[in-house]
Structures are given as structure tokens and as C-alpha cells.
Amino acid sequence: AQSVTQPDIHITVSEGASLELRCNYSYGATPYLFWYVQSPGQGLQLLLKYFSGDTLVQGIKGFEAEFKRSQSSFNLRKPSVHWSDAAEYFCAVGFMNRDDKIIFGKGTRLHILP
Amino acid sequence: EAGVAQSPRYKIIEKRQSVAFWCNPISGHATLYWYQQILGQGPKLLIQFQNNGVVDDSQLPKDRFSAERLKGVDSTLKIQPAKLEDSAVYLCASSLDPDMNTEAFFGQGTRLTVV
């Protein structure tokens, strides 16, 4: 069955530290991959996406993600976090079948220590 | 360009009452999704439309939830009767074409509280 796993429910990092949020998927082929961010009371904003080509994808706000086919992963990274990055982050996967639906992980809440 | 519009932003109803949410997708977007996001969880797909046809409604509780997309543009999601566990944010999203070579754009959602 198709699934998306974000193993970390909460992550706390210090401001200025590096960040990596994990995402794994289960699917028989290469899916479309997305990372969204959701601030409290706000809608979902797309950070970056991968459809094909270069497996290292650059996004907005200094984020990047790397698609690793062998590990079925699409981890989100940022070299130096800012207090404004505190939010909930969702990995989402689009599956290329007749349904073409997008499935979300359960999210990782990022806390930033001053 | 205008984004995905949803209304109302907030709704409080008593259990067993009915409620309806409205979504206007981005102009020209063929695919429309309704997601339910319970507090502390990721969005769960309820129903997906391709133009005015249903592509996937496997996770829609059909005994109480219904959705339609007349003329392949606006969509409404209805709950009748509501239960306490329906309290959630209901997100509408749209994407450009069936090939899925674009991301989904989300509205700000409707926060439903059932008391």
C-alpha cells in the first residue's frame, strides 16, 4: 500500500543549528515528492517539490531536500535555522497511477530554541 | 493570481447538526481535493475530483459526508449529521492538470468545531 512516514513527531533545534527532517515513502515506482510548511492558523505553503531530474532540490526560505531512491526517502534540510522556521512540516507524496492523489505524512513539529 | 478560496473560515455547530463548506479553486485547475486535518495530524484526503467527476472518495465517510463539484469549478463539502470527531480543519486544494506535474495549492481551510 502507498504510504508516507515522518518518523519524528517533534524536533527541537537551537537557532543557527542545522536541521534535517525525515520522510520515507512506500511505493513501487518513483512518486512526486513535496514538502509543505504550516504555521499556526495558516494554510499549507509549498517549500519545494521533486518530479524528476536532479535529486537535490532547492526550495524557498533556504530549504533543500534530497531524493534518495535506494532509501525511498526525501529528507528536508536547512543549514542554519531561524526562529521563524518554527512550524509544522509535512512531507507529501503524489502517486502516478490513475488516481494521482497526494498523500500526506503526519507531520513534524519544529521547535526552535533561542 | 487568486488563490484557492474557502468559506467560511470558522464554524461552530452542535452535534447532529448539518454544515456545508465551499471551495473555489484556482481558475483553470482541473483537480480539486478536500482534506480533513484533525488537530496534531497530517491532512487526510477525503475526496478528489477531476473536473466534475470523482476520482477517489475511498476515505470519505459516505454515511454522513457528501461532496459535489458542479460544472467542474466550485465544490461543496457537506456533513450531515455532524459528530464530535468531525472537529477538524477542512482544507481544499487544487492542481492544474491530470498529469500531476504541478503541486497542489491550498486554501486557508475551514475550522469546524462540533460541540
Coordinates of C-alpha atoms in Angstrom, one line a residue, chain A residues 35-111:
Chain A
W35 CA 7.4 19.4 1.4
Y36 CA 4.9 21.8 2.8
V37 CA 5.1 24.1 5.9
Q38 CA 2.2 25.1 8.0
S39 CA 2.4 27.9 10.6
P40 CA -0.2 28.1 13.3
G41 CA -3.5 29.1 11.9
Q42 CA -2.2 29.3 8.4
G43 CA -2.7 27.2 5.3
L44 CA -0.1 24.9 3.8
Q45 CA 2.7 26.5 1.9
L46 CA 4.8 24.6 -0.6
L47 CA 8.5 24.7 0.3
L48 CA 9.8 22.5 -2.6
K49 CA 8.9 19.7 -4.9
Y50 CA 10.6 16.9 -6.9
F51 CA 9.2 15.5 -10.1
S52 CA 12.3 14.3 -12.0
G53 CA 15.9 15.2 -12.8
D54 CA 18.4 16.5 -10.2
T55 CA 17.7 14.6 -7.0
L56 CA 18.8 17.6 -4.8
V57 CA 16.1 20.2 -4.9
Q58 CA 16.3 23.8 -3.7
G59 CA 13.2 25.4 -2.2
I60 CA 12.1 28.7 -0.6
K61 CA 13.4 30.0 2.7
G62 CA 16.8 28.3 2.3
F63 CA 15.4 24.8 2.4
E64 CA 16.6 21.9 0.3
A65 CA 15.7 18.2 0.0
E66 CA 17.4 15.2 -1.5
F67 CA 15.5 12.3 -3.1
K68 CA 17.3 9.0 -2.5
R69 CA 15.6 6.3 -4.5
S70 CA 17.6 3.5 -2.8
Q71 CA 16.3 4.6 0.6
S72 CA 12.8 5.7 -0.5
S73 CA 13.5 9.0 1.3
F74 CA 13.1 12.7 0.7
N75 CA 14.6 14.4 3.7
L76 CA 14.3 18.1 4.2
R77 CA 17.4 20.1 5.3
K78 CA 18.4 23.6 6.2
P79 CA 22.0 24.6 7.2
S80 CA 21.0 27.2 9.7
V81 CA 17.5 27.6 11.2
H82 CA 15.9 30.8 12.2
W83 CA 13.3 31.3 14.9
S84 CA 10.7 32.0 12.2
D85 CA 11.1 28.4 11.0
A86 CA 9.2 27.1 13.9
A87 CA 6.2 25.4 12.3
E88 CA 4.8 22.1 11.3
Y89 CA 6.3 20.4 8.3
F90 CA 4.5 17.9 6.1
C91 CA 6.0 15.6 3.6
A92 CA 3.6 14.7 0.8
V93 CA 3.7 12.2 -2.0
G94 CA 1.9 12.1 -5.3
F95 CA 1.4 8.7 -6.8
M96 CA 1.4 8.2 -10.5
N97 CA -1.5 6.0 -11.1
R98 CA -4.9 6.7 -12.4
D99 CA -5.9 8.3 -9.1
D100 CA -2.9 10.7 -9.0
K101 CA -3.7 11.5 -5.4
I102 CA -1.5 13.3 -2.9
I103 CA -0.9 11.7 0.5
F104 CA 0.5 13.5 3.5
G105 CA 2.6 12.3 6.3
K106 CA 1.5 13.1 9.9
G107 CA 3.9 16.0 10.2
T108 CA 6.9 17.0 12.2
R109 CA 6.6 20.0 14.5
L110 CA 9.8 22.0 14.7
H111 CA 10.6 23.9 17.8

